[in-house]
C-alpha cells in the first residue's frame, strides 16, 4: 500500500504520543489524589475501591510507558543496524511487545470493571443491570488472552493477519459496546432521578439555595466516558483499513483510559465541593438574617446592637416590611395565617413590636 505509514515512523510517533498524553494524565492523577486525600473522600468502601484502583492504574500505565521507552531505545539505538527499527517493531513475538500489550489489556479491564462497578452502585446494587456488561467483559478477557497467545505464533508484521483480525476486531468492538452501555445506564439512572425530583419539587423545594441537580454529574459521566469511546472508535476504523497509524492510537489509548477515569473522579469531587460551599454560604446567610426585635432593651433578639441591626436590614434591600402592632394580637396560629395570606412571592421581613415572635 503506497500510502501506508512505515512501521519505524509509527513506532517513533507512538512512543512520543504516549509520553505526551501520559504527562497530561500524571497531572490529572496527582490533582485527583490530592483532592481525595485532602477532603478525606476515601472513607466509604466505594471510594476506597475507586481510589485504590486509580493508584493501580497509575502504576500500570507508568510501567507501560517505561516499557515503550525501552522498546524505543532497542529499536532505534541498540538494534538500529540489525534487525532495524521496522523489523523490531513488526516482531510481535518479542517479550517486550507481549508485556506491553498485556499491560494494555489489564488497564482496559480495570477501566471496564470500574465503570461496571459504578453502574452497579448507581442502580442500587442490582445484579441484573450489569449482567450483560459482565458478559462483555468476559468476552474481552478471553479475546485478549487468545490474541496474546497468537502474537507468539504469528510472523513478523502479522498484526493484520487473518488469524488475528477477528480477535482484534472483537476486542475493539466489545470495548466500544461495553463502555457505551455502562455510561448510558449510569446517565439514564441519574437523569431519571433528576426528572422524578423535579416532578415532585425536590430541587425547587430546596430552602438552602444549593444546587441539588444531578445533571452536572450526568454531563461529567457522559463527557469523560465519551473520550474513551471516541478513541476506541478511531482505533476500530484504523484497524479496519489496515493502517499502521493504529499503533499510535493504541499506545495513547492506555493513558487515555487513566485520563477518562481521573476526569470522572476529579470533576465529581470538585462538583460536590462547590455544592457544599454554596450550601454552607446559604446556611450562614440564613442564620444571620434577623427575625424579630425587642424595643424595650434597644437590641435585637439576635444579640446585635440596634444600629447594626437596622444597618443590616438596609443593606439586604428587602422589598417590603410588614409591621404588626402589639395590640389586638390573636393567637400564634391566627397571626401566622394572617402573615401567610399577606406575603406574596417576594420575600418580606415581619417585625413584631413589643410582643414575642410566634
Short mmCIF file of C-alpha atoms in Angstrom, two decimals:
data_model
loop_
_atom_site.label_atom_id
_atom_site.label_comp_id
_atom_site.label_asym_id
_atom_site.label_seq_id
_atom_site.Cartn_x
_atom_site.Cartn_y
_atom_site.Cartn_z
CA UNK A 1 0.00 0.00 0.00
CA UNK A 2 1.77 3.21 -1.18
CA UNK A 3 0.16 5.44 1.46
CA UNK A 4 0.91 3.06 4.32
CA UNK A 5 2.71 4.64 7.27
CA UNK A 6 6.12 2.92 7.74
CA UNK A 7 6.50 0.84 10.88
CA UNK A 8 9.62 2.68 12.03
CA UNK A 9 7.79 6.01 11.77
CA UNK A 10 4.66 4.75 13.53
CA UNK A 11 6.81 3.19 16.27
CA UNK A 12 8.55 6.50 16.96
CA UNK A 13 5.36 8.55 16.83
CA UNK A 14 3.50 6.11 19.07
CA UNK A 15 6.04 6.44 21.89
CA UNK A 16 6.15 10.22 21.53
CA UNK A 17 2.34 10.50 21.57
CA UNK A 18 2.03 8.21 24.59
CA UNK A 19 4.55 10.19 26.66
CA UNK A 20 2.73 13.41 25.76
CA UNK A 21 -0.65 12.05 26.87
CA UNK A 22 0.99 10.44 29.91
CA UNK A 23 2.14 13.88 31.08
CA UNK A 24 -1.45 15.11 30.98
CA UNK A 25 -2.62 12.01 32.80
CA UNK A 26 0.01 12.38 35.53
CA UNK A 27 -1.09 15.93 36.34
CA UNK A 28 -4.74 14.82 36.50
CA UNK A 29 -3.92 11.83 38.68
CA UNK A 30 -1.91 13.91 41.17
CA UNK A 31 -4.66 16.52 41.41
CA UNK A 32 -7.29 13.81 41.88
CA UNK A 33 -5.21 12.14 44.59
CA UNK A 34 -4.70 15.48 46.36
CA UNK A 35 -8.43 16.28 46.34
CA UNK A 36 -9.32 12.77 47.51
CA UNK A 37 -6.82 12.76 50.38
CA UNK A 38 -7.27 16.38 51.49
CA UNK A 39 -11.06 16.14 51.52
CA UNK A 40 -10.98 12.65 53.06
CA UNK A 41 -13.22 11.24 50.34
CA UNK A 42 -11.87 7.70 50.76
CA UNK A 43 -13.76 6.70 53.91
CA UNK A 44 -16.58 4.75 52.27
CA UNK A 45 -15.99 1.33 50.74
CA UNK A 46 -16.84 2.52 47.23
CA UNK A 47 -14.41 5.43 47.43
CA UNK A 48 -11.70 3.16 48.81
CA UNK A 49 -12.12 0.78 45.87
CA UNK A 50 -12.04 3.63 43.35
CA UNK A 51 -9.02 5.28 44.99
CA UNK A 52 -7.07 2.01 45.14
CA UNK A 53 -7.97 1.25 41.53
CA UNK A 54 -6.81 4.68 40.39
CA UNK A 55 -3.45 4.14 42.11
CA UNK A 56 -3.13 0.69 40.49
CA UNK A 57 -3.96 2.19 37.09
CA UNK A 58 -1.27 4.83 37.54
CA UNK A 59 1.35 2.18 38.36
CA UNK A 60 0.40 0.04 35.35
CA UNK A 61 0.29 2.98 32.94
CA UNK A 62 3.67 4.19 34.19
CA UNK A 63 5.09 0.71 33.63
CA UNK A 64 3.63 0.68 30.12
CA UNK A 65 5.34 3.98 29.31
CA UNK A 66 8.63 2.65 30.71
CA UNK A 67 8.46 -0.48 28.54
CA UNK A 68 7.75 1.61 25.45
CA UNK A 69 10.75 3.83 26.17
CA UNK A 70 12.84 0.66 26.49
CA UNK A 71 11.47 -0.53 23.13
CA UNK A 72 12.34 2.83 21.60
CA UNK A 73 15.97 2.52 22.70
CA UNK A 74 16.24 -1.06 21.47
CA UNK A 75 14.66 -0.33 18.11
CA UNK A 76 16.46 2.91 17.29
CA UNK A 77 19.75 2.64 19.20
CA UNK A 78 20.80 -0.83 20.33
CA UNK A 79 19.32 -2.78 17.41
CA UNK A 80 19.27 0.02 14.84
CA UNK A 81 21.61 -1.81 12.46
CA UNK A 82 20.30 -5.34 12.87
CA UNK A 83 17.41 -6.00 12.54
CA UNK A 84 16.45 -2.30 12.32
CA UNK A 85 13.51 -0.32 13.73
CA UNK A 86 10.91 -1.57 11.22
CA UNK A 87 11.71 -5.24 11.78
CA UNK A 88 11.97 -4.78 15.53
CA UNK A 89 8.56 -3.10 15.94
CA UNK A 90 6.97 -5.53 13.50
CA UNK A 91 8.05 -8.59 15.50
CA UNK A 92 5.03 -9.34 17.70
CA UNK A 93 6.67 -12.30 19.46
CA UNK A 94 9.26 -10.27 21.40
CA UNK A 95 8.82 -10.37 25.18
CA UNK A 96 8.62 -6.59 25.49
CA UNK A 97 5.84 -6.45 22.90
CA UNK A 98 3.91 -9.21 24.73
CA UNK A 99 4.45 -7.44 28.06
CA UNK A 100 3.29 -4.02 26.92
CA UNK A 101 0.25 -5.50 25.14
CA UNK A 102 -0.63 -7.47 28.28
CA UNK A 103 -0.50 -4.27 30.35
CA UNK A 104 -2.69 -2.62 27.74
CA UNK A 105 -5.26 -5.37 28.22
CA UNK A 106 -5.14 -5.23 32.04
CA UNK A 107 -5.58 -1.44 32.05
CA UNK A 108 -8.61 -1.83 29.78
CA UNK A 109 -10.09 -4.50 32.06
CA UNK A 110 -9.65 -2.34 35.16
CA UNK A 111 -11.27 0.64 33.44
CA UNK A 112 -14.18 -1.50 32.27
CA UNK A 113 -14.59 -3.10 35.70
CA UNK A 114 -14.72 0.30 37.40
CA UNK A 115 -17.41 1.53 35.02
CA UNK A 116 -19.40 -1.64 35.72
CA UNK A 117 -18.93 -1.10 39.47
CA UNK A 118 -20.15 2.50 39.19
CA UNK A 119 -23.17 1.27 37.26
CA UNK A 120 -23.79 -1.35 39.96
CA UNK A 121 -23.70 1.29 42.73
CA UNK A 122 -25.86 3.81 40.86
CA UNK A 123 -28.50 1.16 40.15
CA UNK A 124 -28.80 0.28 43.86
CA UNK A 125 -26.63 -2.85 43.52
CA UNK A 126 -28.92 -4.65 41.10
CA UNK A 127 -27.01 -7.55 39.60
CA UNK A 128 -29.43 -7.93 36.69
CA UNK A 129 -28.48 -4.49 35.34
CA UNK A 130 -24.79 -5.36 34.99
CA UNK A 131 -25.17 -8.93 33.72
CA UNK A 132 -24.66 -8.03 30.06
CA UNK A 133 -21.66 -5.73 30.76
CA UNK A 134 -20.11 -8.56 32.79
CA UNK A 135 -20.62 -10.98 29.89
CA UNK A 136 -19.00 -8.49 27.51
CA UNK A 137 -16.07 -8.09 29.88
CA UNK A 138 -15.61 -11.87 30.00
CA UNK A 139 -15.58 -11.94 26.19
CA UNK A 140 -12.97 -9.17 26.18
CA UNK A 141 -10.73 -11.09 28.59
CA UNK A 142 -10.98 -14.26 26.51
CA UNK A 143 -10.31 -12.44 23.22
CA UNK A 144 -7.29 -10.62 24.66
CA UNK A 145 -5.81 -13.85 26.00
CA UNK A 146 -6.20 -15.56 22.62
CA UNK A 147 -4.66 -12.57 20.82
CA UNK A 148 -1.65 -12.52 23.16
CA UNK A 149 -1.16 -16.24 22.56
CA UNK A 150 -1.30 -15.73 18.80
CA UNK A 151 1.27 -12.94 19.00
CA UNK A 152 3.87 -15.55 19.93
CA UNK A 153 3.00 -17.76 16.95
CA UNK A 154 2.45 -15.31 14.09
CA UNK A 155 5.28 -13.98 11.96
CA UNK A 156 6.75 -10.51 11.66
CA UNK A 157 4.31 -7.73 10.76
CA UNK A 158 1.29 -10.03 11.05
CA UNK A 159 -0.92 -7.71 13.09
CA UNK A 160 -3.37 -7.65 10.17
CA UNK A 161 -3.19 -11.41 9.51
CA UNK A 162 -6.42 -13.36 9.11
CA UNK A 163 -5.68 -15.37 12.26
CA UNK A 164 -5.60 -12.15 14.32
CA UNK A 165 -8.05 -9.83 12.64
CA UNK A 166 -11.18 -11.47 14.06
CA UNK A 167 -9.87 -11.44 17.63
CA UNK A 168 -8.57 -7.87 17.45
CA UNK A 169 -11.85 -6.69 15.93
CA UNK A 170 -13.74 -8.46 18.72
CA UNK A 171 -11.61 -6.75 21.38
CA UNK A 172 -12.21 -3.27 20.00
CA UNK A 173 -15.91 -3.82 19.29
CA UNK A 174 -16.60 -5.21 22.77
CA UNK A 175 -14.76 -2.30 24.40
CA UNK A 176 -16.85 0.17 22.40
CA UNK A 177 -20.19 -1.51 23.15
CA UNK A 178 -19.50 -2.13 26.83
CA UNK A 179 -18.41 1.41 27.68
CA UNK A 180 -21.25 2.92 25.68
CA UNK A 181 -23.70 0.66 27.53
CA UNK A 182 -22.40 1.25 31.06
CA UNK A 183 -22.09 5.01 30.57
CA UNK A 184 -25.60 5.11 29.13
CA UNK A 185 -27.02 3.12 32.04
CA UNK A 186 -25.39 5.43 34.59
CA UNK A 187 -26.51 8.58 32.78
CA UNK A 188 -30.06 7.25 32.35
CA UNK A 189 -30.35 6.36 36.04
CA UNK A 190 -29.18 9.80 37.19
CA UNK A 191 -31.36 11.55 34.62
CA UNK A 192 -34.37 9.55 35.80
CA UNK A 193 -33.73 10.54 39.43
CA UNK A 194 -33.44 14.17 38.34
CA UNK A 195 -36.71 14.00 36.45
CA UNK A 196 -38.54 12.44 39.41
CA UNK A 197 -37.09 15.05 41.77
CA UNK A 198 -38.24 17.89 39.53
CA UNK A 199 -41.69 16.34 39.21
CA UNK A 200 -42.22 16.26 42.98
CA UNK A 201 -40.49 19.60 43.51
CA UNK A 202 -37.32 18.14 45.04
CA UNK A 203 -34.88 20.63 43.62
CA UNK A 204 -37.16 23.68 43.61
CA UNK A 205 -38.19 22.98 47.21
CA UNK A 206 -34.62 23.27 48.43
CA UNK A 207 -34.52 26.00 51.08
CA UNK A 208 -30.76 26.32 51.39
CA UNK A 209 -30.26 27.53 47.84
CA UNK A 210 -27.85 24.74 46.97
CA UNK A 211 -27.79 23.09 43.57
CA UNK A 212 -29.03 19.55 44.09
CA UNK A 213 -29.40 18.83 40.38
CA UNK A 214 -27.85 15.60 39.12
CA UNK A 215 -27.47 16.88 35.57
CA UNK A 216 -23.89 18.14 36.14
CA UNK A 217 -22.94 14.62 37.23
CA UNK A 218 -24.63 13.19 34.12
CA UNK A 219 -22.60 15.53 31.92
CA UNK A 220 -19.40 14.55 33.71
CA UNK A 221 -20.04 10.84 33.15
CA UNK A 222 -21.03 11.26 29.50
CA UNK A 223 -18.22 13.65 28.56
CA UNK A 224 -15.46 11.70 30.31
CA UNK A 225 -16.62 8.33 29.01
CA UNK A 226 -17.08 9.90 25.58
CA UNK A 227 -13.31 10.42 25.32
CA UNK A 228 -12.75 6.70 25.82
CA UNK A 229 -15.46 5.71 23.33
CA UNK A 230 -14.24 8.09 20.61
CA UNK A 231 -10.68 6.78 20.85
CA UNK A 232 -11.91 3.18 20.57
CA UNK A 233 -13.98 4.14 17.53
CA UNK A 234 -10.93 5.69 15.85
CA UNK A 235 -8.95 2.55 16.66
CA UNK A 236 -11.63 0.36 15.07
CA UNK A 237 -11.57 2.43 11.88
CA UNK A 238 -7.77 2.44 11.57
CA UNK A 239 -7.54 -1.29 12.16
CA UNK A 240 -10.32 -1.96 9.64
CA UNK A 241 -8.39 -0.14 6.89
CA UNK A 242 -5.10 -1.91 7.82
CA UNK A 243 -3.32 1.32 8.74
CA UNK A 244 -0.14 1.32 10.82
CA UNK A 245 -1.42 4.53 12.39
CA UNK A 246 -3.43 2.26 14.68
CA UNK A 247 -0.18 1.69 16.62
CA UNK A 248 -0.14 5.39 17.54
CA UNK A 249 -3.74 5.35 18.77
CA UNK A 250 -3.24 2.02 20.53
CA UNK A 251 -0.30 3.29 22.58
CA UNK A 252 -2.03 6.55 23.54
CA UNK A 253 -5.14 4.58 24.45
CA UNK A 254 -3.51 3.33 27.67
CA UNK A 255 -3.03 6.74 29.36
CA UNK A 256 -6.35 7.92 27.89
CA UNK A 257 -8.09 5.23 29.97
CA UNK A 258 -6.47 6.78 33.04
CA UNK A 259 -7.45 10.29 31.92
CA UNK A 260 -11.10 9.33 31.47
CA UNK A 261 -11.16 7.65 34.89
CA UNK A 262 -9.38 10.55 36.66
CA UNK A 263 -11.61 13.15 35.00
CA UNK A 264 -14.72 11.48 36.37
CA UNK A 265 -13.29 11.30 39.90
CA UNK A 266 -11.87 14.83 39.88
CA UNK A 267 -14.86 16.59 38.35
CA UNK A 268 -17.36 14.85 40.63
CA UNK A 269 -15.24 15.70 43.69
CA UNK A 270 -14.99 19.37 42.64
CA UNK A 271 -18.73 19.45 41.92
CA UNK A 272 -19.56 18.11 45.39
CA UNK A 273 -17.18 20.63 46.95
CA UNK A 274 -18.82 23.51 45.07
CA UNK A 275 -22.29 22.35 46.13
CA UNK A 276 -21.17 22.06 49.76
CA UNK A 277 -19.67 25.55 49.63
CA UNK A 278 -22.88 27.07 48.27
CA UNK A 279 -24.92 25.23 50.88
CA UNK A 280 -22.67 26.49 53.69
CA UNK A 281 -22.88 30.05 52.37
CA UNK A 282 -26.67 29.97 52.17
CA UNK A 283 -26.94 28.44 55.65
CA UNK A 284 -24.72 31.17 57.14
CA UNK A 285 -26.77 33.87 55.41
CA UNK A 286 -29.99 32.36 56.75
CA UNK A 287 -28.67 32.24 60.31
CA UNK A 288 -27.56 35.87 60.10
CA UNK A 289 -30.99 37.05 58.85
CA UNK A 290 -32.80 38.97 61.70
CA UNK A 291 -36.26 37.69 62.60
CA UNK A 292 -37.57 39.82 65.50
CA UNK A 293 -36.66 42.85 67.60
CA UNK A 294 -37.15 43.84 71.22
CA UNK A 295 -37.76 47.60 71.53
CA UNK A 296 -37.56 47.68 75.33
CA UNK A 297 -33.84 46.94 75.57
CA UNK A 298 -32.67 48.55 72.33
CA UNK A 299 -31.18 45.33 70.94
CA UNK A 300 -32.43 42.63 68.64
CA UNK A 301 -33.21 39.06 69.54
CA UNK A 302 -30.09 38.05 67.61
CA UNK A 303 -27.91 39.85 70.14
CA UNK A 304 -26.80 42.59 67.70
CA UNK A 305 -26.92 46.31 68.61
CA UNK A 306 -29.93 48.10 67.19
CA UNK A 307 -27.79 50.31 64.91
CA UNK A 308 -26.09 47.28 63.42
CA UNK A 309 -29.44 45.53 63.11
CA UNK A 310 -31.02 48.40 61.14
CA UNK A 311 -27.90 48.74 59.01
CA UNK A 312 -28.05 45.08 58.06
CA UNK A 313 -31.70 45.44 57.12
CA UNK A 314 -30.99 48.40 54.85
CA UNK A 315 -28.18 46.63 53.03
CA UNK A 316 -30.27 43.49 52.46
CA UNK A 317 -32.77 45.58 50.45
CA UNK A 318 -35.98 43.67 51.12
CA UNK A 319 -38.86 44.96 49.03
CA UNK A 320 -41.29 45.47 51.87
CA UNK A 321 -41.55 45.40 55.69
CA UNK A 322 -44.77 44.36 57.36
CA UNK A 323 -45.03 45.69 60.96
CA UNK A 324 -47.58 44.18 63.32
CA UNK A 325 -48.87 46.33 66.15
CA UNK A 326 -48.71 44.91 69.64
CA UNK A 327 -52.40 45.47 70.33
CA UNK A 328 -55.16 43.20 69.11
CA UNK A 329 -52.79 40.33 68.55
CA UNK A 330 -54.53 36.98 68.25
CA UNK A 331 -53.13 33.56 68.88
CA UNK A 332 -49.90 32.46 67.26
CA UNK A 333 -51.71 30.31 64.70
CA UNK A 334 -54.05 33.18 63.75
CA UNK A 335 -51.20 35.62 63.32
CA UNK A 336 -49.28 33.10 61.22
CA UNK A 337 -52.32 32.67 58.97
CA UNK A 338 -52.57 36.45 58.53
CA UNK A 339 -48.89 36.73 57.70
CA UNK A 340 -49.01 33.83 55.24
CA UNK A 341 -52.03 35.28 53.44
CA UNK A 342 -50.41 38.71 53.09
CA UNK A 343 -46.99 37.55 51.91
CA UNK A 344 -46.58 37.48 48.13
CA UNK A 345 -43.89 35.68 46.15
CA UNK A 346 -41.38 38.39 47.07
CA UNK A 347 -39.55 37.94 50.42
CA UNK A 348 -40.72 40.14 53.31
CA UNK A 349 -39.47 40.69 56.86
CA UNK A 350 -42.04 40.58 59.65
CA UNK A 351 -41.23 42.70 62.72
CA UNK A 352 -43.29 42.24 65.87
CA UNK A 353 -43.26 45.35 68.11
CA UNK A 354 -43.44 44.74 71.81
CA UNK A 355 -44.52 41.10 71.53
CA UNK A 356 -42.93 37.72 71.40
CA UNK A 357 -42.49 36.07 67.98
CA UNK A 358 -44.86 33.23 67.33
#
